[in-house]
Amino acid sequence: MSLFRPCVERMKGYTPGEQPQESGWVKLNTNENPYPTSPAVLQAIERAAGRLNIYPDPLSTPFRKAVGELFGINPEWILPANGSDEVLTLLMRTFVGPGETIAYPYPSYVLYETLGEIQDAQVKRILLNPDWSWDLPRAKAELADVKLLFVPNPNSPSGTLWSDEDLLALVPPNGLLILDEAYGDFRDQPHRMELLKSGPGSRIIVTRTLSKSYSLAGLRLGFAAGHPELIAGMRKVKDSYNCDMLSLAAGEAAIRDQSAMLANRGRILQTRQRLTVALTKLGFNVFPSQANFVWATHPDRPHRSIYEFLKSNRVLIRYMSFPHAVGTGTQSAPAGIDGLRITVGTDEQIDRLLVVLEKA
């Protein structure tokens, strides 16, 4: 007899990107920022380190104030968490009971499905078109019983940015739309926090992370933004001191030093364009990206073989397969797709990637 909950016994669990511990790798597989964080962050951590004998502020007040000033929203609309992945977990625990339904676009971030399985919820995959667009009539028809619809915008692995019009059309009639903006700082448009003040805004929650654009993946800090009534409910569910003192100090300093973040962002966008052109010359199809990665497919070469050849040369990218996705052959039947998601690294890292790809 198993001691595990039945839903845990059944699930496979989420597989994160590889994290080799030895040096010498070109690591382009987990969408980390290749550039150092702001010097102000390190100074803030050093100051906070002298107070580790006491608990952090349970409401993360200075950090919430900094975020509120940046996005033009009241701090009461903000809930910090231990990375945006914890925000997603809090959303599940707050709003979804066993047997209730969540949904997410497919292909996208499969952690949503794992979190649904942990909660013993029903999970709907809303199939995207082969060009990564929504089939809105089909999608809206599937939302009647959905408590939470998770939408990464920009999407991973494609880098797709969907329009406000499409997003507002996808608010579930009896649930919440969760806009996961993990890669939001890399897109051409500004942030979409103003959607929270639109007509359906009281049923929209935006999630953000400092892992990507602020170069803080190792500290684990993110936040949710939404109507204060929704945030108050989530606050009941979080751990008392869910964010540690060092992360909060670093996060506040990072948010307040926009010049450092924007400088790194500019470098990444330039390299993204160079990478896209170079991959295209090598025969890849590269989907236009609004994130800090690109999605590349090749018409002739097996994607897994390319990934394995790169890994054998100590270059890591992410091979991804979505067996239930709608392929390019037909709209009516899932055909499955796979491809390569490549993080935009430094120019030196990208040079090494391209040299090895040419050998492949």
PDB file of C-alpha atoms in Angstrom, residues 175-276:
ATOM      1  CA  GLY A 175     -12.496  32.012 -12.821  1.00  0.00           C
ATOM      2  CA  LEU A 176      -9.290  34.012 -13.096  1.00  0.00           C
ATOM      3  CA  LEU A 177      -6.842  34.745 -15.893  1.00  0.00           C
ATOM      4  CA  ILE A 178      -3.223  34.440 -14.715  1.00  0.00           C
ATOM      5  CA  LEU A 179      -0.789  36.359 -16.920  1.00  0.00           C
ATOM      6  CA  ASP A 180       2.652  34.900 -16.305  1.00  0.00           C
ATOM      7  CA  GLU A 181       5.074  37.670 -17.329  1.00  0.00           C
ATOM      8  CA  ALA A 182       8.328  35.935 -16.433  1.00  0.00           C
ATOM      9  CA  TYR A 183       9.843  37.295 -19.662  1.00  0.00           C
ATOM     10  CA  GLY A 184       7.865  40.528 -19.769  1.00  0.00           C
ATOM     11  CA  ASP A 185      10.850  42.870 -19.621  1.00  0.00           C
ATOM     12  CA  PHE A 186      12.256  41.550 -22.907  1.00  0.00           C
ATOM     13  CA  ARG A 187       9.301  42.394 -25.125  1.00  0.00           C
ATOM     14  CA  ASP A 188       8.871  45.488 -27.249  1.00  0.00           C
ATOM     15  CA  GLN A 189       5.675  46.627 -25.538  1.00  0.00           C
ATOM     16  CA  PRO A 190       5.689  47.970 -21.978  1.00  0.00           C
ATOM     17  CA  HIS A 191       4.250  45.944 -19.120  1.00  0.00           C
ATOM     18  CA  ARG A 192       0.525  45.149 -19.077  1.00  0.00           C
ATOM     19  CA  MET A 193      -0.264  46.062 -15.472  1.00  0.00           C
ATOM     20  CA  GLU A 194      -2.904  48.449 -16.815  1.00  0.00           C
ATOM     21  CA  LEU A 195      -4.992  45.379 -17.676  1.00  0.00           C
ATOM     22  CA  LEU A 196      -5.610  45.062 -13.936  1.00  0.00           C
ATOM     23  CA  LYS A 197      -7.597  48.298 -14.146  1.00  0.00           C
ATOM     24  CA  SER A 198      -9.614  47.282 -17.224  1.00  0.00           C
ATOM     25  CA  GLY A 199     -13.215  46.047 -17.134  1.00  0.00           C
ATOM     26  CA  PRO A 200     -12.327  42.399 -16.366  1.00  0.00           C
ATOM     27  CA  GLY A 201      -9.240  43.451 -14.403  1.00  0.00           C
ATOM     28  CA  SER A 202     -10.624  42.292 -11.061  1.00  0.00           C
ATOM     29  CA  ARG A 203     -10.311  38.738 -12.401  1.00  0.00           C
ATOM     30  CA  ILE A 204      -6.758  39.072 -13.751  1.00  0.00           C
ATOM     31  CA  ILE A 205      -3.561  38.411 -11.800  1.00  0.00           C
ATOM     32  CA  VAL A 206      -0.129  39.223 -13.243  1.00  0.00           C
ATOM     33  CA  THR A 207       2.900  37.269 -12.055  1.00  0.00           C
ATOM     34  CA  ARG A 208       6.491  38.463 -12.376  1.00  0.00           C
ATOM     35  CA  THR A 209       9.954  37.197 -11.484  1.00  0.00           C
ATOM     36  CA  LEU A 210      13.306  38.862 -10.885  1.00  0.00           C
ATOM     37  CA  SER A 211      15.146  35.766 -12.098  1.00  0.00           C
ATOM     38  CA  LYS A 212      15.395  36.738 -15.761  1.00  0.00           C
ATOM     39  CA  SER A 213      15.701  40.452 -16.487  1.00  0.00           C
ATOM     40  CA  TYR A 214      17.243  41.336 -13.100  1.00  0.00           C
ATOM     41  CA  SER A 215      19.838  38.513 -13.090  1.00  0.00           C
ATOM     42  CA  LEU A 216      18.588  37.114  -9.765  1.00  0.00           C
ATOM     43  CA  ALA A 217      17.737  33.499 -10.613  1.00  0.00           C
ATOM     44  CA  GLY A 218      19.857  32.311  -7.693  1.00  0.00           C
ATOM     45  CA  LEU A 219      17.925  34.318  -5.083  1.00  0.00           C
ATOM     46  CA  ARG A 220      14.347  33.262  -5.946  1.00  0.00           C
ATOM     47  CA  LEU A 221      12.087  36.304  -5.751  1.00  0.00           C
ATOM     48  CA  GLY A 222       8.929  37.145  -7.636  1.00  0.00           C
ATOM     49  CA  PHE A 223       5.519  38.644  -7.029  1.00  0.00           C
ATOM     50  CA  ALA A 224       1.853  38.623  -7.964  1.00  0.00           C
ATOM     51  CA  ALA A 225      -0.100  41.771  -8.795  1.00  0.00           C
ATOM     52  CA  GLY A 226      -3.874  41.827  -8.637  1.00  0.00           C
ATOM     53  CA  HIS A 227      -6.957  43.288  -7.006  1.00  0.00           C
ATOM     54  CA  PRO A 228      -6.402  43.693  -3.226  1.00  0.00           C
ATOM     55  CA  GLU A 229      -9.219  41.262  -2.393  1.00  0.00           C
ATOM     56  CA  LEU A 230      -7.479  38.544  -4.397  1.00  0.00           C
ATOM     57  CA  ILE A 231      -4.098  39.377  -2.891  1.00  0.00           C
ATOM     58  CA  ALA A 232      -5.569  39.322   0.627  1.00  0.00           C
ATOM     59  CA  GLY A 233      -6.871  35.811   0.031  1.00  0.00           C
ATOM     60  CA  MET A 234      -3.488  34.618  -1.226  1.00  0.00           C
ATOM     61  CA  ARG A 235      -1.782  36.198   1.782  1.00  0.00           C
ATOM     62  CA  LYS A 236      -3.759  33.825   4.031  1.00  0.00           C
ATOM     63  CA  VAL A 237      -2.181  30.860   2.274  1.00  0.00           C
ATOM     64  CA  LYS A 238       1.476  31.883   2.078  1.00  0.00           C
ATOM     65  CA  ASP A 239       4.046  30.912   4.692  1.00  0.00           C
ATOM     66  CA  SER A 240       4.439  33.524   7.432  1.00  0.00           C
ATOM     67  CA  TYR A 241       7.909  34.573   6.267  1.00  0.00           C
ATOM     68  CA  ASN A 242       7.948  33.202   2.740  1.00  0.00           C
ATOM     69  CA  CYS A 243      10.604  35.649   1.463  1.00  0.00           C
ATOM     70  CA  ASP A 244      13.971  35.840   3.209  1.00  0.00           C
ATOM     71  CA  MET A 245      15.677  39.064   4.216  1.00  0.00           C
ATOM     72  CA  LEU A 246      18.517  38.840   1.684  1.00  0.00           C
ATOM     73  CA  SER A 247      16.173  38.255  -1.255  1.00  0.00           C
ATOM     74  CA  LEU A 248      13.923  41.145  -0.272  1.00  0.00           C
ATOM     75  CA  ALA A 249      16.855  43.526   0.135  1.00  0.00           C
ATOM     76  CA  ALA A 250      18.298  42.423  -3.197  1.00  0.00           C
ATOM     77  CA  GLY A 251      14.928  42.678  -4.905  1.00  0.00           C
ATOM     78  CA  GLU A 252      14.255  46.193  -3.715  1.00  0.00           C
ATOM     79  CA  ALA A 253      17.701  47.349  -4.834  1.00  0.00           C
ATOM     80  CA  ALA A 254      17.303  45.673  -8.225  1.00  0.00           C
ATOM     81  CA  ILE A 255      13.878  47.226  -8.840  1.00  0.00           C
ATOM     82  CA  ARG A 256      15.191  50.679  -7.944  1.00  0.00           C
ATOM     83  CA  ASP A 257      18.188  50.373 -10.298  1.00  0.00           C
ATOM     84  CA  GLN A 258      16.339  50.291 -13.602  1.00  0.00           C
ATOM     85  CA  SER A 259      19.361  51.557 -15.533  1.00  0.00           C
ATOM     86  CA  ALA A 260      21.331  48.377 -14.772  1.00  0.00           C
ATOM     87  CA  MET A 261      18.471  46.104 -15.811  1.00  0.00           C
ATOM     88  CA  LEU A 262      17.782  48.050 -19.002  1.00  0.00           C
ATOM     89  CA  ALA A 263      21.456  48.016 -19.980  1.00  0.00           C
ATOM     90  CA  ASN A 264      21.557  44.221 -19.705  1.00  0.00           C
ATOM     91  CA  ARG A 265      18.236  43.983 -21.529  1.00  0.00           C
ATOM     92  CA  GLY A 266      19.636  46.021 -24.402  1.00  0.00           C
ATOM     93  CA  ARG A 267      22.612  43.691 -24.760  1.00  0.00           C
ATOM     94  CA  ILE A 268      20.352  40.646 -24.784  1.00  0.00           C
ATOM     95  CA  LEU A 269      18.017  42.072 -27.434  1.00  0.00           C
ATOM     96  CA  GLN A 270      20.951  42.886 -29.718  1.00  0.00           C
ATOM     97  CA  THR A 271      22.377  39.397 -29.329  1.00  0.00           C
ATOM     98  CA  ARG A 272      18.911  37.867 -29.845  1.00  0.00           C
ATOM     99  CA  GLN A 273      18.734  39.523 -33.246  1.00  0.00           C
ATOM    100  CA  ARG A 274      22.232  38.353 -34.172  1.00  0.00           C
ATOM    101  CA  LEU A 275      21.445  34.806 -33.043  1.00  0.00           C
ATOM    102  CA  THR A 276      18.213  34.750 -35.057  1.00  0.00           C
TER     103      THR A 276
END
